[in-house]
Structure formats: structure tokens, C-alpha cells
Amino acid sequence: MDESGGSGGPQSDGTEGLRQKDPQNPKDAHGATGSPEPTRPADTDTDTTTHTTHEPEHPRHSETGTSLTKTPREEPPAGPPRPPGPPRGKGTPVPPKAQKGPGGGLLMGKPFGVPVYVAPSWFLVAALITWVFGGQLDRVLPELGGARYLVSLFFAVAFYASVLVHELAHTVAALRFKLPVRRIQLQFFGGVSEIEKESETPGREFVLAFVGPLLSLVLAGIFYAGMQAVDPGTVPGVLLAGLMISNLIVAAFNLLPGLPLDGGRMLRAVVWKITGKPMSGTVAAAWVGRALAISVLIGLPLLNQSGALGGEPEDIGGMNTVTDALLAAILAAIIWTGAGNSLRMARLREHLPELRARTLTRRAVPVESDTPLSEALRRANDAGARALVVVDADGDPMAVVREAAIVSVPQHRRPWVGVGGLAQDITEGMRISAELAGEELLDTLRATPATEYLVVEESGEIYGVLSAADVERAFVKAMARPS
């Protein structure tokens, strides 16, 4: 994507204009420079702000733009490939595509205005905890009989309530730093706070990551204090002991210095502070996370077999060995994938500023709604423009002529078809500033999905038309560049 236009796009050379194609010319008839109907722009999470300039100028043509006068195809073309979505997790933007529906499972409430969802996978792990903890209760409190599974189920719910407190600590800190939180989700291996913005400073990043494990340690202390008031051989004593140990494990595991864990984000903040570069912190913490994943894959089964984690030493082999290996493999995969996603997210943040509305906007010509399509295309071709804007008698923009609608009109029908019937009315969200760029641009497009948008200057004068397909192609091109 060429960004050399700055705040003033150069004149077009006219080679990509809206030209009347000759149906007798095979190249024209097949629309060699054409493309399928635009789709939604590449997804990522963003803010919306508007900046202005003094005087409207002609926008630059997008390198991968389409010609509005290509002839219709016999078969509907496939849409352009979508870029890979960013990962979900604490401190990472969330793809707008994932935000279309409530999603996330069962809504449990909205503490601090943030929805809390329980994923379907939680019920699987709750059943697993109930079964495992029930077996332990059978050895410690055999008199419970079948009731031990009710106690175990209560433990599973209480444990995930502790996980929710851990995530709420991240959420409250994020809201305190004015970082929007999309939701909290309790799932198979714990919880995720989906914070939609990155911290502005390494200090805030460190605090945001540390408060979760800190609250888990505080909960462990509270449960330990509760143990002092009850008999350890009773149900309350066993439950409090289990919750204390569980919260200590949650805190210790999350403090491991590798992404995507909280300790990895703390390491990222430290490296960011030392180097002054967020990307350097991400790279360091992500590679430590990958090393951690390998260590978990190999070390966790060995530690369990040796009895170092509190159990009895066991010989290698049997169902316990298989279970330990499977658990280690799942944990390692989660950590490895999260570390890789963090690297991809950092690269996305590096390239997002390359997306600028001013440099991606197509030059447009104003036409009245009763103007025949063939005449409108002739005017656009003469002006070297590649978009049409319907205006009223006073010259105020009313609608944007849809590229897909133009393509669908056969050549011989264009002199009798008015552009007003091919246009989409301009809503407030479809009128965007020429100064939008990066995350702000993508968030604006995500808030009002459309195929084309009217781009204006501060004075309200028409700057041009922005195609969502051009933004998506520019996004894919930017992401393909090496960091």
C-alpha cells in the first residue's frame, strides 16, 4: 500500500477510472481489473475519533482497487481471503467478527458492567473436578458415602468462583486504567478477561497482570485463616484446605514468566520498560512462554511420577501416566498457542498504522439521483474517479452508489438506469473522517458494517469513497510484510 500521499492525495493518472468498457474487447468484457463484491474490512478492535484538515484534496487510488464498470460474471465470485484473527485473552484486542453475537456460553451476570460467561467446556471440567475430588474425599471422609460428590461439586463451583475473583481483579484494574473490557469467560482451564486495549505504559501493564495472582494469594490466605477456625477432619476443613491449595496453585502457575500467563505479561512489561519497545517485551516473553510450554510437556509427568507434587511415587506406565501426559500436553498446547498468538498480535499492532483512510480512499464524482448510469460513469472516467456519490440539488451527499450494483447492470441497460436506484443511503456511521487511521479506522468501519463509506473533510466537503474491500486487502498486505 502506497502511503506517500500524506494529507494530500495526488492527482490520479486515470488508468483505474470508471471507464465504459467495450463489450467487443475481450479484456474489457472479462473485467481484468475487477474484483468480487467488497466484504467487511479486516477485523480488530479499535476506538473512534475524528481529525480534520483545512481543504479537501483528491484521494489516492488504492493499488488493489476495483473498476466499477466491469461486466457481470456468469457465476458469483468467491470473496477475498480474510486475515487471521487476533487471539483472545487478557490485554489483547478481540476481533469484531467474534463480537457479532453474545457468544461465550451461559451469561451469569454483569459485575462492573462486564458480562461474565460460562463456556460449555466448564461443565466438563466441573464434572472432572467433582469426580477426582470425590475420590479424594472417599479416602479422607469415607462416612460421606455418595454425598461426597455433592461436596465435590460444591468445591468445583467454589474453585471457579475463586477464578472469577482472579479475573475480576484484572477487570477492575483495566477499568481503572480506562481500558474497555469486553467480557470475562470461565472455560476449561480457568478464565479469560478479554481486555480490548493495550496498556499505555509498562507500569500499567505490570500492575494489570500482577493483580490477578495477587488476589489469588489473598484468597489462599483467607481460606487458610478459615481453616484455623474449623476441625480439619470435617467437610468445611477439607473444603477450605482444598480451596487454599487450589488458589496457591493458580497464583504460582500464573506467575510463571511466559506469555500468555500473567507472569509473561509482567516480564513483557519489564523488558518494555528497559528497552522502551513493547515489541521487544512481547518477543522475549513469548519465547520464554514457548520454552515454558516444552518444560510443562516434559516436566509435569515426570514430577507427578516422582511424587514431587505431593503424591506417592509411581512406576511409569498405567492409566495415571497416560492421564498425566494428556494433561501436560493440553497445558503445553495452550501455553505454546497463546505465546504464538501474542507474537502475531504484536505484529498486527505494528502494521495497523499503515491503514489510512486518506490513502485508501477512491476519488469520487458527485451526481444527481436521476443521472443515467452510463452518463455518471462517463463523468467519472473523465475525472479519473472510481466512485460515485449521489448529491441533492444543493450538492450535499445523500447516498453512495454501490460498486456491486453497478457491476450487476448490463452494458445495454446503463443508459436507462438511474444511479439513485443503485445507491445506499448514507447513515451517520457511513460518513467518516479522512484523517482516520489504524485502529480508529477499523473500529469505525466495524461499528457500521457497509461495503462503501463516504469520506469527508472537516468542512463536510466530499473527499471520496472508501471501499471496505480495499481496506481488507491493505490489511492483508500489511500483515504479510515482515516485522
Coordinates of C-alpha atoms in Angstrom, one line a residue:
M1 CA 0.0 0.0 0.0
D2 CA 1.4 3.3 -1.1
E3 CA 1.3 5.9 1.8
S4 CA 3.3 8.7 0.2
G5 CA 0.2 10.9 -0.2
G6 CA 0.3 12.3 3.3
S7 CA -2.6 14.7 3.9
G8 CA -2.9 15.5 0.3
G9 CA -3.5 12.6 -2.2
P10 CA -2.0 13.3 -5.6
Q11 CA -4.0 13.5 -8.8
S12 CA -5.0 10.2 -10.4
D13 CA -3.4 9.1 -13.6
G14 CA -6.8 7.9 -14.7
T15 CA -5.7 4.4 -15.5
E16 CA -8.0 2.9 -12.9
G17 CA -11.0 5.2 -13.5
L18 CA -14.6 4.3 -14.0
R19 CA -14.4 3.7 -17.7
Q20 CA -17.0 2.4 -20.1
K21 CA -15.8 -0.9 -21.2
D22 CA -16.1 -2.1 -24.8
P23 CA -18.1 -5.4 -24.8
Q24 CA -16.3 -6.3 -28.0
N25 CA -12.9 -6.1 -26.3
P26 CA -12.3 -9.5 -24.6
K27 CA -10.1 -7.9 -21.9
D28 CA -12.8 -5.4 -21.0
A29 CA -15.6 -7.9 -21.2
H30 CA -13.9 -10.0 -18.5
G31 CA -13.1 -7.1 -16.2
A32 CA -9.4 -7.8 -15.9
T33 CA -9.0 -5.3 -13.1
G34 CA -12.2 -6.2 -11.4
S35 CA -12.8 -7.9 -8.1
P36 CA -15.7 -9.5 -6.3
E37 CA -18.2 -7.5 -4.2
P38 CA -16.5 -5.9 -1.3
T39 CA -16.7 -7.5 2.1
R40 CA -16.3 -6.3 5.6
P41 CA -12.9 -4.8 6.5
A42 CA -10.4 -6.9 8.4
D43 CA -11.4 -7.3 12.0
T44 CA -9.8 -5.9 15.0
D45 CA -10.8 -3.9 18.0
T46 CA -10.5 -0.1 18.0
D47 CA -11.6 3.4 19.1
T48 CA -13.3 6.0 17.1
T49 CA -12.0 9.6 16.8
T50 CA -12.2 12.2 14.1
H51 CA -9.5 14.5 12.9
T52 CA -9.8 17.2 10.2
T53 CA -8.0 19.1 7.5
H54 CA -8.4 22.6 6.1
E55 CA -9.0 21.9 2.4
P56 CA -10.3 18.8 0.5
E57 CA -7.9 17.2 -1.8
H58 CA -8.1 14.3 -4.3
P59 CA -7.6 10.9 -2.7
R60 CA -5.1 8.5 -4.0
H61 CA -6.2 5.3 -5.8
S62 CA -5.9 2.1 -3.9
E63 CA -3.4 -0.2 -5.6
T64 CA -5.7 -3.1 -5.4
G65 CA -8.9 -1.2 -6.2
T66 CA -11.6 -2.4 -8.5
S67 CA -13.2 -1.0 -11.6
L68 CA -16.9 -0.2 -11.2
T69 CA -17.7 -0.9 -14.8
K70 CA -16.7 -4.5 -15.2
T71 CA -19.3 -6.7 -16.8
P72 CA -21.3 -9.1 -14.6
R73 CA -19.9 -12.6 -14.3
E74 CA -21.8 -15.7 -15.0
E75 CA -21.1 -17.2 -11.6
P76 CA -20.8 -15.3 -8.3
P77 CA -17.1 -15.0 -7.4
A78 CA -15.7 -16.1 -4.1
G79 CA -14.9 -13.5 -1.6
P80 CA -11.3 -12.4 -0.8
P81 CA -9.5 -14.4 1.9
R82 CA -9.8 -12.9 5.4
P83 CA -6.8 -12.2 7.5
P84 CA -6.2 -14.4 10.6
G85 CA -8.0 -13.1 13.6
P86 CA -6.1 -11.9 16.7
P87 CA -6.1 -14.1 19.7
R88 CA -8.4 -13.6 22.6
G89 CA -7.1 -13.1 26.1
K90 CA -6.1 -10.6 28.7
G91 CA -4.8 -7.5 27.2
T92 CA -5.4 -8.4 23.6
P93 CA -7.8 -6.9 21.1
V94 CA -10.8 -9.0 20.2
P95 CA -11.8 -9.5 16.5
P96 CA -15.1 -7.7 15.7
K97 CA -16.2 -10.8 13.9
A98 CA -16.3 -12.6 17.2
Q99 CA -18.4 -9.8 18.7
K100 CA -21.5 -10.2 16.4
G101 CA -23.4 -12.3 18.9
P102 CA -23.3 -12.6 22.7
G103 CA -21.4 -15.8 22.4
G104 CA -19.2 -17.2 25.2
G105 CA -21.7 -19.6 26.6
L106 CA -24.1 -19.0 29.5
L107 CA -24.4 -15.4 30.8
M108 CA -24.1 -15.4 34.6
G109 CA -24.2 -11.7 35.3
K110 CA -22.5 -8.3 34.7
P111 CA -20.3 -7.3 37.6
F112 CA -18.9 -3.8 37.0
G113 CA -20.9 -3.8 33.8
V114 CA -18.8 -6.6 32.3
P115 CA -20.7 -9.7 31.2
V116 CA -19.5 -13.0 32.7
Y117 CA -20.0 -16.1 30.6
V118 CA -19.5 -19.8 31.5
A119 CA -18.3 -21.7 28.5
P120 CA -19.7 -25.2 27.8
S121 CA -16.3 -26.6 28.4
W122 CA -16.6 -25.5 32.1
F123 CA -19.2 -28.2 32.7
L124 CA -16.8 -30.8 31.5
V125 CA -14.0 -29.7 33.8
A126 CA -16.5 -29.3 36.7
A127 CA -17.5 -32.9 36.2
L128 CA -13.9 -33.9 36.2
I129 CA -13.1 -32.0 39.4
T130 CA -16.2 -33.5 41.0
W131 CA -15.0 -37.0 40.1
V132 CA -11.4 -36.5 41.2
F133 CA -12.1 -34.6 44.4
G134 CA -14.8 -37.1 45.2
G135 CA -12.3 -39.9 45.1
Q136 CA -10.1 -38.0 47.5
L137 CA -13.0 -37.3 49.9
D138 CA -13.7 -41.1 49.9
R139 CA -10.3 -41.6 51.5
V140 CA -10.4 -38.6 53.9
L141 CA -14.1 -38.7 54.8
P142 CA -15.4 -42.2 54.0
E143 CA -18.5 -41.7 56.1
L144 CA -19.9 -39.3 53.5
G145 CA -20.8 -42.1 51.1
G146 CA -22.4 -40.9 47.9
A147 CA -22.9 -37.4 49.4
R148 CA -19.2 -36.8 48.7
Y149 CA -20.0 -36.0 45.1
L150 CA -22.3 -33.2 46.2
V151 CA -19.5 -31.8 48.3
S152 CA -17.1 -32.2 45.4
L153 CA -19.5 -30.3 43.1
F154 CA -19.6 -27.5 45.6
F155 CA -15.8 -27.5 45.6
A156 CA -15.7 -27.2 41.8
V157 CA -18.1 -24.2 41.9
A158 CA -16.2 -22.5 44.7
F159 CA -12.9 -23.0 42.9
Y160 CA -14.2 -21.4 39.8
A161 CA -15.7 -18.6 41.9
S162 CA -12.1 -18.0 43.0
V163 CA -11.0 -18.0 39.4
L164 CA -13.7 -15.4 38.7
V165 CA -12.3 -13.2 41.5
H166 CA -8.9 -13.5 39.9
E167 CA -10.3 -12.3 36.6
L168 CA -12.4 -9.6 38.2
A169 CA -9.1 -8.2 39.6
H170 CA -7.8 -7.8 36.1
T171 CA -11.1 -6.3 35.0
V172 CA -11.2 -3.7 37.8
A173 CA -7.6 -2.7 37.1
A174 CA -8.4 -2.4 33.4
L175 CA -11.4 -0.3 34.0
R176 CA -9.4 1.8 36.4
F177 CA -6.9 2.5 33.6
K178 CA -9.8 3.2 31.2
L179 CA -9.3 0.1 29.2
P180 CA -12.6 -1.4 27.9
V181 CA -13.3 -5.0 28.9
R182 CA -15.5 -6.9 26.6
R183 CA -16.3 -9.9 28.8
I184 CA -15.0 -12.5 31.3
Q185 CA -15.2 -16.1 30.3
L186 CA -14.8 -19.1 32.5
Q187 CA -13.7 -22.1 30.5
F188 CA -11.9 -25.4 30.6
F189 CA -8.6 -24.3 32.0
G190 CA -9.6 -21.3 34.0
G191 CA -10.8 -17.9 33.0
V192 CA -10.0 -15.1 30.4
S193 CA -10.6 -11.4 30.8
E194 CA -11.0 -10.0 27.3
I195 CA -9.5 -6.5 27.6
E196 CA -9.9 -4.7 24.3
K197 CA -6.9 -2.3 24.5
E198 CA -3.3 -2.5 25.3
S199 CA -1.9 -0.7 28.4
E200 CA -0.3 2.7 27.5
T201 CA 2.7 2.2 29.8
P202 CA 4.8 -0.7 31.0
G203 CA 4.0 0.2 34.6
R204 CA 0.2 -0.2 34.0
E205 CA 0.9 -3.4 32.1
F206 CA 2.7 -4.8 35.1
V207 CA 0.0 -3.8 37.5
L208 CA -2.7 -5.1 35.3
A209 CA -1.0 -8.5 35.1
F210 CA 0.0 -8.7 38.7
V211 CA -3.4 -8.0 40.4
G212 CA -4.8 -11.4 39.3
P213 CA -2.2 -13.6 41.0
L214 CA -2.2 -11.2 44.0
L215 CA -5.9 -11.7 44.5
S216 CA -5.4 -15.5 44.3
L217 CA -2.8 -15.3 47.0
V218 CA -5.1 -13.2 49.1
L219 CA -7.9 -15.8 48.7
A220 CA -5.5 -18.5 49.7
G221 CA -4.7 -16.5 52.9
I222 CA -8.4 -16.1 53.6
F223 CA -9.0 -19.8 53.2
Y224 CA -6.0 -20.6 55.4
A225 CA -7.4 -18.3 58.1
G226 CA -10.7 -20.1 57.8
M227 CA -9.0 -23.4 58.4
Q228 CA -7.9 -22.3 61.8
A229 CA -11.5 -21.9 62.9
V230 CA -12.7 -25.4 61.9
D231 CA -11.8 -29.0 62.6
P232 CA -9.5 -30.3 59.7
G233 CA -11.3 -33.6 59.7
T234 CA -14.7 -32.1 58.8
V235 CA -16.2 -31.2 55.5
P236 CA -15.6 -27.4 56.0
G237 CA -12.0 -28.1 56.9
V238 CA -11.4 -30.3 53.8
L239 CA -13.1 -27.8 51.5
L240 CA -11.1 -24.8 52.9
A241 CA -7.8 -26.7 52.6
G242 CA -8.6 -27.7 49.0
L243 CA -9.5 -24.1 48.1
M244 CA -6.4 -22.8 49.8
I245 CA -4.1 -25.1 47.9
S246 CA -6.0 -24.5 44.6
N247 CA -5.6 -20.8 44.8
L248 CA -1.9 -21.2 45.6
I249 CA -1.5 -23.3 42.5
V250 CA -3.4 -20.8 40.4
A251 CA -1.2 -17.9 41.7
A252 CA 2.0 -19.8 41.2
F253 CA 1.1 -21.1 37.8
N254 CA 0.1 -17.6 36.5
L255 CA 3.3 -16.1 37.9
L256 CA 5.4 -18.2 35.5
P257 CA 7.3 -15.8 33.3
G258 CA 5.9 -16.6 29.9
L259 CA 3.1 -15.4 27.7
P260 CA 0.1 -15.8 27.7
L261 CA 0.3 -16.2 31.5
D262 CA 0.2 -13.2 33.9
G263 CA 3.9 -13.7 34.7
G264 CA 4.6 -13.4 31.0
R265 CA 2.9 -10.1 30.8
M266 CA 4.8 -8.9 33.8
L267 CA 8.1 -10.0 32.1
R268 CA 6.9 -8.2 29.0
A269 CA 6.4 -5.0 31.0
V270 CA 9.9 -5.2 32.5
V271 CA 11.5 -5.7 29.1
W272 CA 9.4 -3.0 27.7
K273 CA 10.5 -0.6 30.4
I274 CA 14.2 -1.5 29.9
T275 CA 14.2 -1.3 26.1
G276 CA 11.4 1.2 25.6
K277 CA 9.9 -1.1 23.0
P278 CA 6.7 -3.0 23.6
M279 CA 7.5 -5.4 20.7
S280 CA 10.8 -6.4 22.4
G281 CA 9.0 -7.2 25.5
T282 CA 6.4 -9.3 23.6
V283 CA 9.1 -11.2 21.8
A284 CA 11.1 -12.0 24.9
A285 CA 8.0 -13.1 26.9
A286 CA 6.6 -15.1 24.1
W287 CA 9.8 -17.1 23.6
V288 CA 10.0 -17.7 27.3
G289 CA 6.4 -18.9 27.1
R290 CA 7.3 -21.4 24.4
A291 CA 10.2 -22.7 26.4
L292 CA 7.8 -23.0 29.4
A293 CA 5.4 -25.0 27.2
I294 CA 8.1 -27.5 26.4
S295 CA 9.1 -27.7 30.1
V296 CA 5.4 -28.4 31.1
L297 CA 5.1 -31.1 28.4
I298 CA 8.2 -32.9 29.6
G299 CA 8.5 -32.0 33.3
L300 CA 4.9 -32.2 34.6
P301 CA 4.5 -36.0 34.0
L302 CA 8.0 -36.6 35.5
L303 CA 7.2 -34.6 38.6
N304 CA 4.0 -36.4 39.1
Q305 CA 5.7 -39.8 38.7
S306 CA 8.4 -38.9 41.1
G307 CA 5.9 -37.7 43.8
A308 CA 7.5 -34.2 43.8
L309 CA 4.0 -32.7 43.6
G310 CA 2.8 -34.3 46.8
G311 CA 1.6 -37.7 45.6
E312 CA 3.1 -41.1 46.0
P313 CA 6.0 -42.1 43.6
E314 CA 4.7 -44.3 40.8
D315 CA 6.2 -46.5 38.2
I316 CA 6.0 -45.3 34.6
G317 CA 3.0 -46.9 32.9
G318 CA -0.6 -47.4 33.5
M319 CA -3.6 -45.0 33.4
N320 CA -2.1 -42.4 35.7
T321 CA 0.9 -42.0 33.4
V322 CA -1.4 -41.5 30.4
T323 CA -3.6 -39.0 32.3
D324 CA -0.5 -37.0 33.4
A325 CA 0.8 -37.0 29.8
L326 CA -2.5 -35.9 28.4
L327 CA -2.9 -33.1 30.9
A328 CA 0.7 -31.9 30.3
A329 CA 0.1 -32.0 26.5
I330 CA -3.1 -29.9 26.8
L331 CA -1.4 -27.3 29.1
A332 CA 1.6 -27.1 26.9
A333 CA -0.5 -26.6 23.8
I334 CA -2.4 -23.8 25.4
I335 CA 0.7 -22.0 26.5
W336 CA 2.5 -22.5 23.2
T337 CA -0.5 -21.3 21.2
G338 CA -1.0 -18.3 23.4
A339 CA 2.6 -17.3 23.1
G340 CA 2.4 -17.5 19.3
N341 CA -0.8 -15.5 19.3
S342 CA 0.9 -12.8 21.3
L343 CA 3.6 -12.5 18.7
R344 CA 1.0 -12.3 15.9
M345 CA -0.9 -9.7 17.9
A346 CA 2.2 -7.6 18.4
R347 CA 2.9 -7.7 14.6
L348 CA -0.7 -6.6 13.9
R349 CA -0.2 -3.6 16.2
E350 CA 3.0 -2.7 14.4
H351 CA 1.3 -2.7 11.0
L352 CA -2.1 -1.1 11.9
P353 CA -0.9 2.5 11.5
E354 CA -0.3 1.7 7.8
L355 CA -4.0 1.7 7.2
R356 CA -5.0 5.3 6.5
A357 CA -8.4 6.4 5.2
R358 CA -6.8 9.2 3.2
T359 CA -4.5 7.0 1.2
L360 CA -7.1 4.2 0.7
T361 CA -10.0 6.4 -0.4
R362 CA -11.1 6.3 -4.0
R363 CA -11.7 9.6 -5.8
A364 CA -15.5 10.2 -6.4
V365 CA -17.6 12.4 -8.5
P366 CA -21.0 13.8 -7.4
V367 CA -24.0 13.0 -9.5
E368 CA -27.8 13.6 -9.0
S369 CA -30.0 10.6 -8.4
D370 CA -31.7 10.8 -11.8
T371 CA -28.4 10.7 -13.7
P372 CA -28.2 7.7 -16.1
L373 CA -25.6 5.3 -15.0
S374 CA -23.8 5.5 -18.4
E375 CA -23.5 9.3 -18.1
A376 CA -22.3 9.0 -14.4
L377 CA -19.7 6.5 -15.5
R378 CA -18.6 8.8 -18.3
R379 CA -18.1 11.7 -15.9
A380 CA -16.2 9.5 -13.5
N381 CA -13.9 8.3 -16.3
D382 CA -13.2 11.9 -17.5
A383 CA -12.3 12.8 -13.9
G384 CA -10.2 9.8 -13.3
A385 CA -12.5 8.8 -10.4
R386 CA -13.5 5.3 -9.3
A387 CA -16.6 6.0 -7.2
L388 CA -20.0 7.8 -7.4
V389 CA -21.7 9.9 -4.7
V390 CA -25.4 10.9 -5.1
V391 CA -26.0 14.5 -4.1
D392 CA -29.1 16.7 -3.8
A393 CA -29.8 19.9 -5.6
D394 CA -27.6 21.8 -3.1
G395 CA -24.7 19.4 -3.6
D396 CA -25.0 17.7 -0.3
P397 CA -24.2 14.0 -0.3
M398 CA -27.2 11.7 0.1
A399 CA -26.0 8.2 -0.9
V400 CA -23.1 6.2 -2.2
V401 CA -23.5 4.2 -5.4
R402 CA -22.7 0.6 -4.6
E403 CA -20.0 -1.0 -6.7
A404 CA -21.7 -4.3 -6.7
A405 CA -24.9 -2.7 -8.0
I406 CA -23.1 -1.1 -10.9
V407 CA -21.4 -4.4 -11.8
S408 CA -24.8 -6.1 -11.9
V409 CA -26.3 -3.8 -14.6
P410 CA -25.6 -5.0 -18.1
Q411 CA -24.0 -2.6 -20.5
H412 CA -27.0 -2.1 -22.8
R413 CA -29.2 -1.2 -19.7
R414 CA -27.0 1.5 -18.3
P415 CA -28.3 4.5 -20.3
W416 CA -31.8 3.8 -18.9
V417 CA -30.9 3.1 -15.2
G418 CA -30.6 6.0 -12.8
V419 CA -27.8 6.0 -10.3
G420 CA -30.3 6.7 -7.5
G421 CA -31.7 3.1 -7.7
L422 CA -28.2 1.7 -7.2
A423 CA -27.2 3.8 -4.2
Q424 CA -27.2 3.1 -0.5
D425 CA -28.3 6.0 1.7
I426 CA -25.6 7.5 3.8
T427 CA -26.2 6.9 7.5
E428 CA -24.2 8.6 10.3
G429 CA -21.8 5.7 10.7
M430 CA -21.1 5.7 6.9
R431 CA -19.7 9.2 7.0
I432 CA -16.1 9.0 8.2
S433 CA -13.2 11.4 8.5
A434 CA -10.4 11.4 6.0
E435 CA -8.0 11.5 8.9
L436 CA -8.9 8.2 10.4
A437 CA -6.1 5.6 10.5
G438 CA -5.1 2.3 12.1
E439 CA -7.3 1.0 14.9
E440 CA -9.5 4.1 14.9
L441 CA -10.3 3.5 11.2
L442 CA -11.1 -0.2 11.6
D443 CA -13.2 0.4 14.7
T444 CA -15.3 3.0 12.8
L445 CA -15.9 0.5 9.9
R446 CA -16.7 -2.3 12.4
A447 CA -19.3 -0.1 14.2
T448 CA -21.3 0.4 10.9
P449 CA -20.7 -2.6 8.5
A450 CA -21.1 -1.5 4.9
T451 CA -19.4 -2.0 1.6
E452 CA -18.6 1.7 0.9
Y453 CA -18.2 4.7 3.1
L454 CA -18.3 8.4 2.4
V455 CA -15.1 10.1 3.4
V456 CA -15.3 13.8 4.2
E457 CA -13.2 16.7 5.4
E458 CA -13.9 18.8 8.4
S459 CA -15.9 21.2 6.3
G460 CA -18.2 18.4 5.2
E461 CA -16.8 18.5 1.6
I462 CA -16.6 15.2 -0.1
Y463 CA -13.1 13.7 -0.1
G464 CA -14.0 10.4 -1.7
V465 CA -15.4 6.9 -1.1
L466 CA -13.7 4.2 0.9
S467 CA -14.3 0.6 -0.1
A468 CA -14.3 -2.0 2.7
A469 CA -12.7 -4.4 0.3
D470 CA -9.8 -2.0 -0.3
V471 CA -9.2 -1.8 3.5
E472 CA -9.2 -5.6 3.8
R473 CA -6.8 -6.1 1.0
A474 CA -4.5 -3.4 2.5
F475 CA -4.7 -5.1 5.9
V476 CA -3.7 -8.5 4.4
K477 CA -0.9 -6.9 2.5
A478 CA 0.4 -5.1 5.6
M479 CA 0.2 -8.3 7.7
A480 CA 2.2 -10.2 5.1
R481 CA 5.2 -7.8 5.5
P482 CA 7.9 -8.9 7.9
S483 CA 8.2 -7.0 11.2

